[in-house]
Amino acid sequence: IPEEEKDGSLDLVLCLAGALLPQDAKNEIMNIANDLFGIAGFIFDVVDKGINIPGELILYVFGWAEYNDTEGFVAPFKWYYCMFSVAIFLIAIEIFKLIAVRFIVWTKR
């Protein structure tokens, strides 16, 4: 591009954008950018600080906790739930290992 045409190319682009885009396009684009920066800021805060969800609330969803008006969510069997979950997890791993040893052939016969 010759040097004299470089100066007018920006004016040409701005003229075409003004003719093709609606009048409030700049404001809409800026609003969208501000919304995206707000969402990104929220996501960075969540990643940095985390979300604090009480364990009793999670246990309440699965029926292992109760709700009292005075104390809120109470999980009297929290220790049993944790040990039960760990035991089930370990049993499932052992079952998958047995299935893998039985049905996956590692050497040629």
PDB file of N, CA and C in Angstrom:
ATOM      1  N   ILE A   1       0.870  -1.176   0.000  1.00  0.00           N
ATOM      2  CA  ILE A   1       0.000   0.000   0.000  1.00  0.00           C
ATOM      3  C   ILE A   1       0.910   1.230   0.000  1.00  0.00           C
ATOM      4  N   PRO A   2       0.652   2.115  -0.917  1.00  0.00           N
ATOM      5  CA  PRO A   2       1.447   3.348  -0.933  1.00  0.00           C
ATOM      6  C   PRO A   2       1.248   4.154   0.348  1.00  0.00           C
ATOM      7  N   GLU A   3       2.231   4.980   0.669  1.00  0.00           N
ATOM      8  CA  GLU A   3       2.233   5.733   1.921  1.00  0.00           C
ATOM      9  C   GLU A   3       1.049   6.697   2.018  1.00  0.00           C
ATOM     10  N   GLU A   4       0.639   7.300   0.934  1.00  0.00           N
ATOM     11  CA  GLU A   4      -0.467   8.257   0.987  1.00  0.00           C
ATOM     12  C   GLU A   4      -1.819   7.584   1.204  1.00  0.00           C
ATOM     13  N   GLU A   5      -1.944   6.295   0.858  1.00  0.00           N
ATOM     14  CA  GLU A   5      -3.205   5.598   1.065  1.00  0.00           C
ATOM     15  C   GLU A   5      -3.341   5.060   2.489  1.00  0.00           C
ATOM     16  N   LYS A   6      -2.256   4.883   3.222  1.00  0.00           N
ATOM     17  CA  LYS A   6      -2.321   4.374   4.585  1.00  0.00           C
ATOM     18  C   LYS A   6      -3.059   5.329   5.498  1.00  0.00           C
ATOM     19  N   ASP A   7      -2.914   6.609   5.327  1.00  0.00           N
ATOM     20  CA  ASP A   7      -3.572   7.583   6.187  1.00  0.00           C
ATOM     21  C   ASP A   7      -5.085   7.563   5.991  1.00  0.00           C
ATOM     22  N   GLY A   8      -5.566   7.347   4.795  1.00  0.00           N
ATOM     23  CA  GLY A   8      -6.992   7.370   4.517  1.00  0.00           C
ATOM     24  C   GLY A   8      -7.686   6.048   4.770  1.00  0.00           C
ATOM     25  N   SER A   9      -6.934   4.976   4.980  1.00  0.00           N
ATOM     26  CA  SER A   9      -7.566   3.663   5.144  1.00  0.00           C
ATOM     27  C   SER A   9      -8.356   3.587   6.446  1.00  0.00           C
ATOM     28  N   LEU A  10      -7.868   4.213   7.516  1.00  0.00           N
ATOM     29  CA  LEU A  10      -8.608   4.216   8.766  1.00  0.00           C
ATOM     30  C   LEU A  10      -9.893   5.016   8.622  1.00  0.00           C
ATOM     31  N   ASP A  11      -9.827   6.126   7.919  1.00  0.00           N
ATOM     32  CA  ASP A  11     -11.032   6.925   7.686  1.00  0.00           C
ATOM     33  C   ASP A  11     -12.057   6.135   6.878  1.00  0.00           C
ATOM     34  N   LEU A  12     -11.569   5.361   5.910  1.00  0.00           N
ATOM     35  CA  LEU A  12     -12.471   4.547   5.098  1.00  0.00           C
ATOM     36  C   LEU A  12     -13.159   3.475   5.948  1.00  0.00           C
ATOM     37  N   VAL A  13     -12.392   2.810   6.826  1.00  0.00           N
ATOM     38  CA  VAL A  13     -12.966   1.780   7.692  1.00  0.00           C
ATOM     39  C   VAL A  13     -13.991   2.403   8.640  1.00  0.00           C
ATOM     40  N   LEU A  14     -13.662   3.537   9.229  1.00  0.00           N
ATOM     41  CA  LEU A  14     -14.601   4.195  10.136  1.00  0.00           C
ATOM     42  C   LEU A  14     -15.854   4.653   9.421  1.00  0.00           C
ATOM     43  N   CYS A  15     -15.700   5.112   8.200  1.00  0.00           N
ATOM     44  CA  CYS A  15     -16.869   5.538   7.417  1.00  0.00           C
ATOM     45  C   CYS A  15     -17.773   4.349   7.093  1.00  0.00           C
ATOM     46  N   LEU A  16     -17.167   3.224   6.704  1.00  0.00           N
ATOM     47  CA  LEU A  16     -17.964   2.029   6.404  1.00  0.00           C
ATOM     48  C   LEU A  16     -18.636   1.489   7.663  1.00  0.00           C
ATOM     49  N   ALA A  17     -17.902   1.485   8.787  1.00  0.00           N
ATOM     50  CA  ALA A  17     -18.492   1.008  10.034  1.00  0.00           C
ATOM     51  C   ALA A  17     -19.651   1.903  10.452  1.00  0.00           C
ATOM     52  N   GLY A  18     -19.506   3.216  10.295  1.00  0.00           N
ATOM     53  CA  GLY A  18     -20.598   4.133  10.632  1.00  0.00           C
ATOM     54  C   GLY A  18     -21.801   3.945   9.735  1.00  0.00           C
ATOM     55  N   ALA A  19     -21.575   3.578   8.467  1.00  0.00           N
ATOM     56  CA  ALA A  19     -22.689   3.390   7.535  1.00  0.00           C
ATOM     57  C   ALA A  19     -23.388   2.052   7.758  1.00  0.00           C
ATOM     58  N   LEU A  20     -22.634   1.022   8.121  1.00  0.00           N
ATOM     59  CA  LEU A  20     -23.214  -0.312   8.225  1.00  0.00           C
ATOM     60  C   LEU A  20     -23.761  -0.633   9.614  1.00  0.00           C
ATOM     61  N   LEU A  21     -23.131  -0.129  10.654  1.00  0.00           N
ATOM     62  CA  LEU A  21     -23.544  -0.447  12.012  1.00  0.00           C
ATOM     63  C   LEU A  21     -24.606   0.529  12.505  1.00  0.00           C
ATOM     64  N   PRO A  22     -25.438   0.101  13.437  1.00  0.00           N
ATOM     65  CA  PRO A  22     -26.420   1.029  14.019  1.00  0.00           C
ATOM     66  C   PRO A  22     -25.722   2.159  14.775  1.00  0.00           C
ATOM     67  N   GLN A  23     -26.449   3.203  15.103  1.00  0.00           N
ATOM     68  CA  GLN A  23     -25.868   4.378  15.734  1.00  0.00           C
ATOM     69  C   GLN A  23     -25.323   4.078  17.133  1.00  0.00           C
ATOM     70  N   ASP A  24     -26.000   3.227  17.883  1.00  0.00           N
ATOM     71  CA  ASP A  24     -25.553   2.943  19.249  1.00  0.00           C
ATOM     72  C   ASP A  24     -24.690   1.685  19.344  1.00  0.00           C
ATOM     73  N   ALA A  25     -24.051   1.303  18.250  1.00  0.00           N
ATOM     74  CA  ALA A  25     -23.229   0.094  18.240  1.00  0.00           C
ATOM     75  C   ALA A  25     -22.040   0.225  19.182  1.00  0.00           C
ATOM     76  N   LYS A  26     -21.426   1.408  19.241  1.00  0.00           N
ATOM     77  CA  LYS A  26     -20.274   1.604  20.126  1.00  0.00           C
ATOM     78  C   LYS A  26     -20.682   1.398  21.577  1.00  0.00           C
ATOM     79  N   ASN A  27     -21.827   1.964  21.960  1.00  0.00           N
ATOM     80  CA  ASN A  27     -22.298   1.792  23.336  1.00  0.00           C
ATOM     81  C   ASN A  27     -22.613   0.334  23.646  1.00  0.00           C
ATOM     82  N   GLU A  28     -23.225  -0.366  22.714  1.00  0.00           N
ATOM     83  CA  GLU A  28     -23.548  -1.787  22.916  1.00  0.00           C
ATOM     84  C   GLU A  28     -22.283  -2.624  23.066  1.00  0.00           C
ATOM     85  N   ILE A  29     -21.290  -2.348  22.228  1.00  0.00           N
ATOM     86  CA  ILE A  29     -20.034  -3.091  22.310  1.00  0.00           C
ATOM     87  C   ILE A  29     -19.350  -2.825  23.646  1.00  0.00           C
ATOM     88  N   MET A  30     -19.365  -1.580  24.095  1.00  0.00           N
ATOM     89  CA  MET A  30     -18.747  -1.250  25.381  1.00  0.00           C
ATOM     90  C   MET A  30     -19.511  -1.911  26.537  1.00  0.00           C
ATOM     91  N   ASN A  31     -20.844  -1.970  26.455  1.00  0.00           N
ATOM     92  CA  ASN A  31     -21.635  -2.646  27.489  1.00  0.00           C
ATOM     93  C   ASN A  31     -21.310  -4.141  27.549  1.00  0.00           C
ATOM     94  N   ILE A  32     -21.184  -4.753  26.374  1.00  0.00           N
ATOM     95  CA  ILE A  32     -20.847  -6.179  26.324  1.00  0.00           C
ATOM     96  C   ILE A  32     -19.454  -6.414  26.910  1.00  0.00           C
ATOM     97  N   ALA A  33     -18.504  -5.547  26.565  1.00  0.00           N
ATOM     98  CA  ALA A  33     -17.142  -5.692  27.103  1.00  0.00           C
ATOM     99  C   ALA A  33     -17.146  -5.520  28.621  1.00  0.00           C
ATOM    100  N   ASN A  34     -17.896  -4.543  29.133  1.00  0.00           N
ATOM    101  CA  ASN A  34     -17.978  -4.352  30.579  1.00  0.00           C
ATOM    102  C   ASN A  34     -18.600  -5.558  31.268  1.00  0.00           C
ATOM    103  N   ASP A  35     -19.646  -6.131  30.666  1.00  0.00           N
ATOM    104  CA  ASP A  35     -20.266  -7.333  31.237  1.00  0.00           C
ATOM    105  C   ASP A  35     -19.280  -8.498  31.272  1.00  0.00           C
ATOM    106  N   LEU A  36     -18.519  -8.672  30.184  1.00  0.00           N
ATOM    107  CA  LEU A  36     -17.547  -9.761  30.135  1.00  0.00           C
ATOM    108  C   LEU A  36     -16.437  -9.574  31.163  1.00  0.00           C
ATOM    109  N   PHE A  37     -15.991  -8.330  31.352  1.00  0.00           N
ATOM    110  CA  PHE A  37     -14.972  -8.083  32.372  1.00  0.00           C
ATOM    111  C   PHE A  37     -15.528  -8.324  33.767  1.00  0.00           C
ATOM    112  N   GLY A  38     -16.806  -8.012  33.987  1.00  0.00           N
ATOM    113  CA  GLY A  38     -17.426  -8.286  35.280  1.00  0.00           C
ATOM    114  C   GLY A  38     -17.515  -9.770  35.564  1.00  0.00           C
ATOM    115  N   ILE A  39     -17.890 -10.551  34.556  1.00  0.00           N
ATOM    116  CA  ILE A  39     -17.965 -12.006  34.704  1.00  0.00           C
ATOM    117  C   ILE A  39     -16.576 -12.581  34.948  1.00  0.00           C
ATOM    118  N   ALA A  40     -15.586 -12.090  34.195  1.00  0.00           N
ATOM    119  CA  ALA A  40     -14.216 -12.580  34.375  1.00  0.00           C
ATOM    120  C   ALA A  40     -13.705 -12.252  35.783  1.00  0.00           C
ATOM    121  N   GLY A  41     -14.029 -11.072  36.280  1.00  0.00           N
ATOM    122  CA  GLY A  41     -13.621 -10.708  37.631  1.00  0.00           C
ATOM    123  C   GLY A  41     -14.240 -11.623  38.675  1.00  0.00           C
ATOM    124  N   PHE A  42     -15.520 -11.945  38.495  1.00  0.00           N
ATOM    125  CA  PHE A  42     -16.196 -12.862  39.420  1.00  0.00           C
ATOM    126  C   PHE A  42     -15.546 -14.248  39.383  1.00  0.00           C
ATOM    127  N   ILE A  43     -15.234 -14.730  38.199  1.00  0.00           N
ATOM    128  CA  ILE A  43     -14.619 -16.056  38.065  1.00  0.00           C
ATOM    129  C   ILE A  43     -13.244 -16.072  38.721  1.00  0.00           C
ATOM    130  N   PHE A  44     -12.454 -15.005  38.532  1.00  0.00           N
ATOM    131  CA  PHE A  44     -11.139 -14.943  39.168  1.00  0.00           C
ATOM    132  C   PHE A  44     -11.269 -14.910  40.688  1.00  0.00           C
ATOM    133  N   ASP A  45     -12.275 -14.203  41.212  1.00  0.00           N
ATOM    134  CA  ASP A  45     -12.489 -14.186  42.655  1.00  0.00           C
ATOM    135  C   ASP A  45     -12.840 -15.572  43.188  1.00  0.00           C
ATOM    136  N   VAL A  46     -13.709 -16.286  42.458  1.00  0.00           N
ATOM    137  CA  VAL A  46     -14.098 -17.630  42.898  1.00  0.00           C
ATOM    138  C   VAL A  46     -12.902 -18.571  42.854  1.00  0.00           C
ATOM    139  N   VAL A  47     -12.100 -18.488  41.798  1.00  0.00           N
ATOM    140  CA  VAL A  47     -10.930 -19.351  41.691  1.00  0.00           C
ATOM    141  C   VAL A  47      -9.924 -19.016  42.786  1.00  0.00           C
ATOM    142  N   ASP A  48      -9.756 -17.730  43.073  1.00  0.00           N
ATOM    143  CA  ASP A  48      -8.773 -17.307  44.064  1.00  0.00           C
ATOM    144  C   ASP A  48      -9.220 -17.632  45.487  1.00  0.00           C
ATOM    145  N   LYS A  49     -10.482 -17.319  45.822  1.00  0.00           N
ATOM    146  CA  LYS A  49     -10.961 -17.471  47.193  1.00  0.00           C
ATOM    147  C   LYS A  49     -11.747 -18.753  47.421  1.00  0.00           C
ATOM    148  N   GLY A  50     -12.323 -19.323  46.379  1.00  0.00           N
ATOM    149  CA  GLY A  50     -13.134 -20.517  46.516  1.00  0.00           C
ATOM    150  C   GLY A  50     -14.547 -20.193  46.983  1.00  0.00           C
ATOM    151  N   ILE A  51     -15.387 -21.202  46.999  1.00  0.00           N
ATOM    152  CA  ILE A  51     -16.759 -21.057  47.478  1.00  0.00           C
ATOM    153  C   ILE A  51     -16.883 -21.913  48.729  1.00  0.00           C
ATOM    154  N   ASN A  52     -17.347 -21.318  49.799  1.00  0.00           N
ATOM    155  CA  ASN A  52     -17.463 -22.021  51.066  1.00  0.00           C
ATOM    156  C   ASN A  52     -18.853 -22.651  51.170  1.00  0.00           C
ATOM    157  N   ILE A  53     -18.909 -23.963  50.993  1.00  0.00           N
ATOM    158  CA  ILE A  53     -20.165 -24.703  51.135  1.00  0.00           C
ATOM    159  C   ILE A  53     -20.012 -25.619  52.341  1.00  0.00           C
ATOM    160  N   PRO A  54     -20.864 -25.469  53.353  1.00  0.00           N
ATOM    161  CA  PRO A  54     -20.741 -26.336  54.524  1.00  0.00           C
ATOM    162  C   PRO A  54     -20.997 -27.802  54.177  1.00  0.00           C
ATOM    163  N   GLY A  55     -20.251 -28.684  54.831  1.00  0.00           N
ATOM    164  CA  GLY A  55     -20.416 -30.112  54.586  1.00  0.00           C
ATOM    165  C   GLY A  55     -21.785 -30.624  54.983  1.00  0.00           C
ATOM    166  N   GLU A  56     -22.368 -30.004  56.024  1.00  0.00           N
ATOM    167  CA  GLU A  56     -23.694 -30.428  56.463  1.00  0.00           C
ATOM    168  C   GLU A  56     -24.741 -30.185  55.379  1.00  0.00           C
ATOM    169  N   LEU A  57     -24.572 -29.130  54.594  1.00  0.00           N
ATOM    170  CA  LEU A  57     -25.514 -28.854  53.505  1.00  0.00           C
ATOM    171  C   LEU A  57     -25.441 -29.944  52.437  1.00  0.00           C
ATOM    172  N   ILE A  58     -24.226 -30.367  52.110  1.00  0.00           N
ATOM    173  CA  ILE A  58     -24.064 -31.445  51.128  1.00  0.00           C
ATOM    174  C   ILE A  58     -24.648 -32.745  51.671  1.00  0.00           C
ATOM    175  N   LEU A  59     -24.400 -33.023  52.950  1.00  0.00           N
ATOM    176  CA  LEU A  59     -24.966 -34.231  53.547  1.00  0.00           C
ATOM    177  C   LEU A  59     -26.483 -34.163  53.609  1.00  0.00           C
ATOM    178  N   TYR A  60     -27.053 -32.975  53.784  1.00  0.00           N
ATOM    179  CA  TYR A  60     -28.511 -32.816  53.803  1.00  0.00           C
ATOM    180  C   TYR A  60     -29.122 -33.182  52.450  1.00  0.00           C
ATOM    181  N   VAL A  61     -28.432 -32.849  51.392  1.00  0.00           N
ATOM    182  CA  VAL A  61     -28.933 -33.178  50.050  1.00  0.00           C
ATOM    183  C   VAL A  61     -29.072 -34.691  49.892  1.00  0.00           C
ATOM    184  N   PHE A  62     -28.140 -35.452  50.481  1.00  0.00           N
ATOM    185  CA  PHE A  62     -28.179 -36.905  50.364  1.00  0.00           C
ATOM    186  C   PHE A  62     -28.910 -37.587  51.515  1.00  0.00           C
ATOM    187  N   GLY A  63     -29.519 -36.817  52.396  1.00  0.00           N
ATOM    188  CA  GLY A  63     -30.324 -37.393  53.457  1.00  0.00           C
ATOM    189  C   GLY A  63     -29.548 -37.780  54.708  1.00  0.00           C
ATOM    190  N   TRP A  64     -28.319 -37.324  54.873  1.00  0.00           N
ATOM    191  CA  TRP A  64     -27.515 -37.671  56.029  1.00  0.00           C
ATOM    192  C   TRP A  64     -27.475 -36.554  57.070  1.00  0.00           C
ATOM    193  N   ALA A  65     -28.235 -35.509  56.882  1.00  0.00           N
ATOM    194  CA  ALA A  65     -28.261 -34.394  57.840  1.00  0.00           C
ATOM    195  C   ALA A  65     -29.700 -33.921  58.007  1.00  0.00           C
ATOM    196  N   GLU A  66     -29.914 -33.157  59.068  1.00  0.00           N
ATOM    197  CA  GLU A  66     -31.245 -32.616  59.361  1.00  0.00           C
ATOM    198  C   GLU A  66     -31.139 -31.106  59.494  1.00  0.00           C
ATOM    199  N   TYR A  67     -32.279 -30.444  59.389  1.00  0.00           N
ATOM    200  CA  TYR A  67     -32.308 -28.992  59.549  1.00  0.00           C
ATOM    201  C   TYR A  67     -33.110 -28.638  60.795  1.00  0.00           C
ATOM    202  N   ASN A  68     -32.490 -27.886  61.706  1.00  0.00           N
ATOM    203  CA  ASN A  68     -33.152 -27.367  62.898  1.00  0.00           C
ATOM    204  C   ASN A  68     -33.228 -25.853  62.783  1.00  0.00           C
ATOM    205  N   ASP A  69     -34.304 -25.280  63.324  1.00  0.00           N
ATOM    206  CA  ASP A  69     -34.423 -23.825  63.289  1.00  0.00           C
ATOM    207  C   ASP A  69     -33.386 -23.136  64.171  1.00  0.00           C
ATOM    208  N   THR A  70     -32.965 -23.802  65.225  1.00  0.00           N
ATOM    209  CA  THR A  70     -32.013 -23.177  66.150  1.00  0.00           C
ATOM    210  C   THR A  70     -30.563 -23.335  65.698  1.00  0.00           C
ATOM    211  N   GLU A  71     -30.187 -24.532  65.242  1.00  0.00           N
ATOM    212  CA  GLU A  71     -28.803 -24.812  64.888  1.00  0.00           C
ATOM    213  C   GLU A  71     -28.522 -24.793  63.399  1.00  0.00           C
ATOM    214  N   GLY A  72     -29.528 -24.798  62.567  1.00  0.00           N
ATOM    215  CA  GLY A  72     -29.319 -24.899  61.119  1.00  0.00           C
ATOM    216  C   GLY A  72     -29.176 -26.353  60.715  1.00  0.00           C
ATOM    217  N   PHE A  73     -28.262 -26.623  59.809  1.00  0.00           N
ATOM    218  CA  PHE A  73     -28.030 -27.988  59.349  1.00  0.00           C
ATOM    219  C   PHE A  73     -27.160 -28.728  60.364  1.00  0.00           C
ATOM    220  N   VAL A  74     -27.622 -29.912  60.757  1.00  0.00           N
ATOM    221  CA  VAL A  74     -26.906 -30.731  61.731  1.00  0.00           C
ATOM    222  C   VAL A  74     -26.739 -32.122  61.136  1.00  0.00           C
ATOM    223  N   ALA A  75     -25.504 -32.627  61.179  1.00  0.00           N
ATOM    224  CA  ALA A  75     -25.218 -33.963  60.668  1.00  0.00           C
ATOM    225  C   ALA A  75     -24.630 -34.810  61.796  1.00  0.00           C
ATOM    226  N   PRO A  76     -25.487 -35.510  62.543  1.00  0.00           N
ATOM    227  CA  PRO A  76     -24.968 -36.289  63.677  1.00  0.00           C
ATOM    228  C   PRO A  76     -24.168 -37.517  63.240  1.00  0.00           C
ATOM    229  N   PHE A  77     -24.382 -38.012  62.031  1.00  0.00           N
ATOM    230  CA  PHE A  77     -23.703 -39.227  61.574  1.00  0.00           C
ATOM    231  C   PHE A  77     -22.623 -38.902  60.546  1.00  0.00           C
ATOM    232  N   LYS A  78     -21.994 -37.748  60.683  1.00  0.00           N
ATOM    233  CA  LYS A  78     -21.005 -37.319  59.699  1.00  0.00           C
ATOM    234  C   LYS A  78     -19.829 -38.301  59.620  1.00  0.00           C
ATOM    235  N   TRP A  79     -19.333 -38.746  60.772  1.00  0.00           N
ATOM    236  CA  TRP A  79     -18.191 -39.644  60.788  1.00  0.00           C
ATOM    237  C   TRP A  79     -18.531 -40.966  60.110  1.00  0.00           C
ATOM    238  N   TYR A  80     -19.738 -41.497  60.391  1.00  0.00           N
ATOM    239  CA  TYR A  80     -20.163 -42.760  59.778  1.00  0.00           C
ATOM    240  C   TYR A  80     -20.317 -42.610  58.275  1.00  0.00           C
ATOM    241  N   TYR A  81     -20.839 -41.475  57.843  1.00  0.00           N
ATOM    242  CA  TYR A  81     -20.996 -41.236  56.412  1.00  0.00           C
ATOM    243  C   TYR A  81     -19.643 -41.228  55.718  1.00  0.00           C
ATOM    244  N   CYS A  82     -18.663 -40.546  56.314  1.00  0.00           N
ATOM    245  CA  CYS A  82     -17.334 -40.471  55.695  1.00  0.00           C
ATOM    246  C   CYS A  82     -16.689 -41.846  55.614  1.00  0.00           C
ATOM    247  N   MET A  83     -16.767 -42.612  56.695  1.00  0.00           N
ATOM    248  CA  MET A  83     -16.167 -43.940  56.697  1.00  0.00           C
ATOM    249  C   MET A  83     -16.895 -44.871  55.718  1.00  0.00           C
ATOM    250  N   PHE A  84     -18.210 -44.763  55.647  1.00  0.00           N
ATOM    251  CA  PHE A  84     -18.984 -45.570  54.706  1.00  0.00           C
ATOM    252  C   PHE A  84     -18.583 -45.233  53.273  1.00  0.00           C
ATOM    253  N   SER A  85     -18.423 -43.958  52.969  1.00  0.00           N
ATOM    254  CA  SER A  85     -18.039 -43.541  51.616  1.00  0.00           C
ATOM    255  C   SER A  85     -16.655 -44.062  51.258  1.00  0.00           C
ATOM    256  N   VAL A  86     -15.716 -43.973  52.183  1.00  0.00           N
ATOM    257  CA  VAL A  86     -14.368 -44.471  51.921  1.00  0.00           C
ATOM    258  C   VAL A  86     -14.393 -45.977  51.706  1.00  0.00           C
ATOM    259  N   ALA A  87     -15.150 -46.699  52.511  1.00  0.00           N
ATOM    260  CA  ALA A  87     -15.231 -48.148  52.368  1.00  0.00           C
ATOM    261  C   ALA A  87     -15.834 -48.535  51.021  1.00  0.00           C
ATOM    262  N   ILE A  88     -16.913 -47.881  50.623  1.00  0.00           N
ATOM    263  CA  ILE A  88     -17.534 -48.177  49.323  1.00  0.00           C
ATOM    264  C   ILE A  88     -16.570 -47.875  48.189  1.00  0.00           C
ATOM    265  N   PHE A  89     -15.843 -46.755  48.299  1.00  0.00           N
ATOM    266  CA  PHE A  89     -14.873 -46.387  47.271  1.00  0.00           C
ATOM    267  C   PHE A  89     -13.787 -47.451  47.148  1.00  0.00           C
ATOM    268  N   LEU A  90     -13.242 -47.918  48.264  1.00  0.00           N
ATOM    269  CA  LEU A  90     -12.196 -48.936  48.224  1.00  0.00           C
ATOM    270  C   LEU A  90     -12.710 -50.268  47.701  1.00  0.00           C
ATOM    271  N   ILE A  91     -13.919 -50.634  48.086  1.00  0.00           N
ATOM    272  CA  ILE A  91     -14.509 -51.874  47.578  1.00  0.00           C
ATOM    273  C   ILE A  91     -14.704 -51.796  46.072  1.00  0.00           C
ATOM    274  N   ALA A  92     -15.174 -50.664  45.574  1.00  0.00           N
ATOM    275  CA  ALA A  92     -15.364 -50.493  44.130  1.00  0.00           C
ATOM    276  C   ALA A  92     -14.033 -50.584  43.390  1.00  0.00           C
ATOM    277  N   ILE A  93     -12.987 -50.005  43.930  1.00  0.00           N
ATOM    278  CA  ILE A  93     -11.672 -50.096  43.287  1.00  0.00           C
ATOM    279  C   ILE A  93     -11.206 -51.547  43.224  1.00  0.00           C
ATOM    280  N   GLU A  94     -11.392 -52.275  44.316  1.00  0.00           N
ATOM    281  CA  GLU A  94     -10.969 -53.681  44.334  1.00  0.00           C
ATOM    282  C   GLU A  94     -11.770 -54.510  43.340  1.00  0.00           C
ATOM    283  N   ILE A  95     -13.057 -54.255  43.213  1.00  0.00           N
ATOM    284  CA  ILE A  95     -13.886 -54.987  42.240  1.00  0.00           C
ATOM    285  C   ILE A  95     -13.415 -54.692  40.823  1.00  0.00           C
ATOM    286  N   PHE A  96     -13.121 -53.432  40.524  1.00  0.00           N
ATOM    287  CA  PHE A  96     -12.627 -53.088  39.194  1.00  0.00           C
ATOM    288  C   PHE A  96     -11.272 -53.735  38.923  1.00  0.00           C
ATOM    289  N   LYS A  97     -10.432 -53.852  39.927  1.00  0.00           N
ATOM    290  CA  LYS A  97      -9.143 -54.518  39.747  1.00  0.00           C
ATOM    291  C   LYS A  97      -9.341 -55.998  39.444  1.00  0.00           C
ATOM    292  N   LEU A  98     -10.268 -56.634  40.142  1.00  0.00           N
ATOM    293  CA  LEU A  98     -10.526 -58.054  39.872  1.00  0.00           C
ATOM    294  C   LEU A  98     -11.075 -58.259  38.460  1.00  0.00           C
ATOM    295  N   ILE A  99     -11.959 -57.386  38.045  1.00  0.00           N
ATOM    296  CA  ILE A  99     -12.506 -57.477  36.681  1.00  0.00           C
ATOM    297  C   ILE A  99     -11.397 -57.263  35.656  1.00  0.00           C
ATOM    298  N   ALA A 100     -10.528 -56.304  35.913  1.00  0.00           N
ATOM    299  CA  ALA A 100      -9.437 -56.043  34.979  1.00  0.00           C
ATOM    300  C   ALA A 100      -8.490 -57.227  34.884  1.00  0.00           C
ATOM    301  N   VAL A 101      -8.156 -57.837  36.011  1.00  0.00           N
ATOM    302  CA  VAL A 101      -7.260 -58.989  35.996  1.00  0.00           C
ATOM    303  C   VAL A 101      -7.923 -60.168  35.295  1.00  0.00           C
ATOM    304  N   ARG A 102      -9.213 -60.318  35.468  1.00  0.00           N
ATOM    305  CA  ARG A 102      -9.929 -61.457  34.872  1.00  0.00           C
ATOM    306  C   ARG A 102     -10.109 -61.308  33.368  1.00  0.00           C
ATOM    307  N   PHE A 103     -10.466 -60.139  32.906  1.00  0.00           N
ATOM    308  CA  PHE A 103     -10.876 -60.004  31.505  1.00  0.00           C
ATOM    309  C   PHE A 103      -9.834 -59.335  30.599  1.00  0.00           C
ATOM    310  N   ILE A 104      -8.856 -58.687  31.141  1.00  0.00           N
ATOM    311  CA  ILE A 104      -7.831 -58.081  30.310  1.00  0.00           C
ATOM    312  C   ILE A 104      -6.628 -59.008  30.289  1.00  0.00           C
ATOM    313  N   VAL A 105      -6.266 -59.430  29.113  1.00  0.00           N
ATOM    314  CA  VAL A 105      -5.156 -60.347  28.967  1.00  0.00           C
ATOM    315  C   VAL A 105      -3.905 -59.505  28.692  1.00  0.00           C
ATOM    316  N   TRP A 106      -2.913 -59.625  29.586  1.00  0.00           N
ATOM    317  CA  TRP A 106      -1.724 -58.789  29.466  1.00  0.00           C
ATOM    318  C   TRP A 106      -0.624 -59.476  28.657  1.00  0.00           C
ATOM    319  N   THR A 107      -0.678 -60.769  28.569  1.00  0.00           N
ATOM    320  CA  THR A 107       0.358 -61.491  27.805  1.00  0.00           C
ATOM    321  C   THR A 107      -0.323 -62.373  26.771  1.00  0.00           C
ATOM    322  N   LYS A 108       0.435 -62.769  25.780  1.00  0.00           N
ATOM    323  CA  LYS A 108      -0.125 -63.670  24.762  1.00  0.00           C
ATOM    324  C   LYS A 108      -0.170 -65.080  25.307  1.00  0.00           C
ATOM    325  N   ARG A 109      -1.187 -65.794  24.923  1.00  0.00           N
ATOM    326  CA  ARG A 109      -1.323 -67.186  25.372  1.00  0.00           C
ATOM    327  C   ARG A 109      -0.858 -68.128  24.307  1.00  0.00           C
TER     328      ARG A 109
END
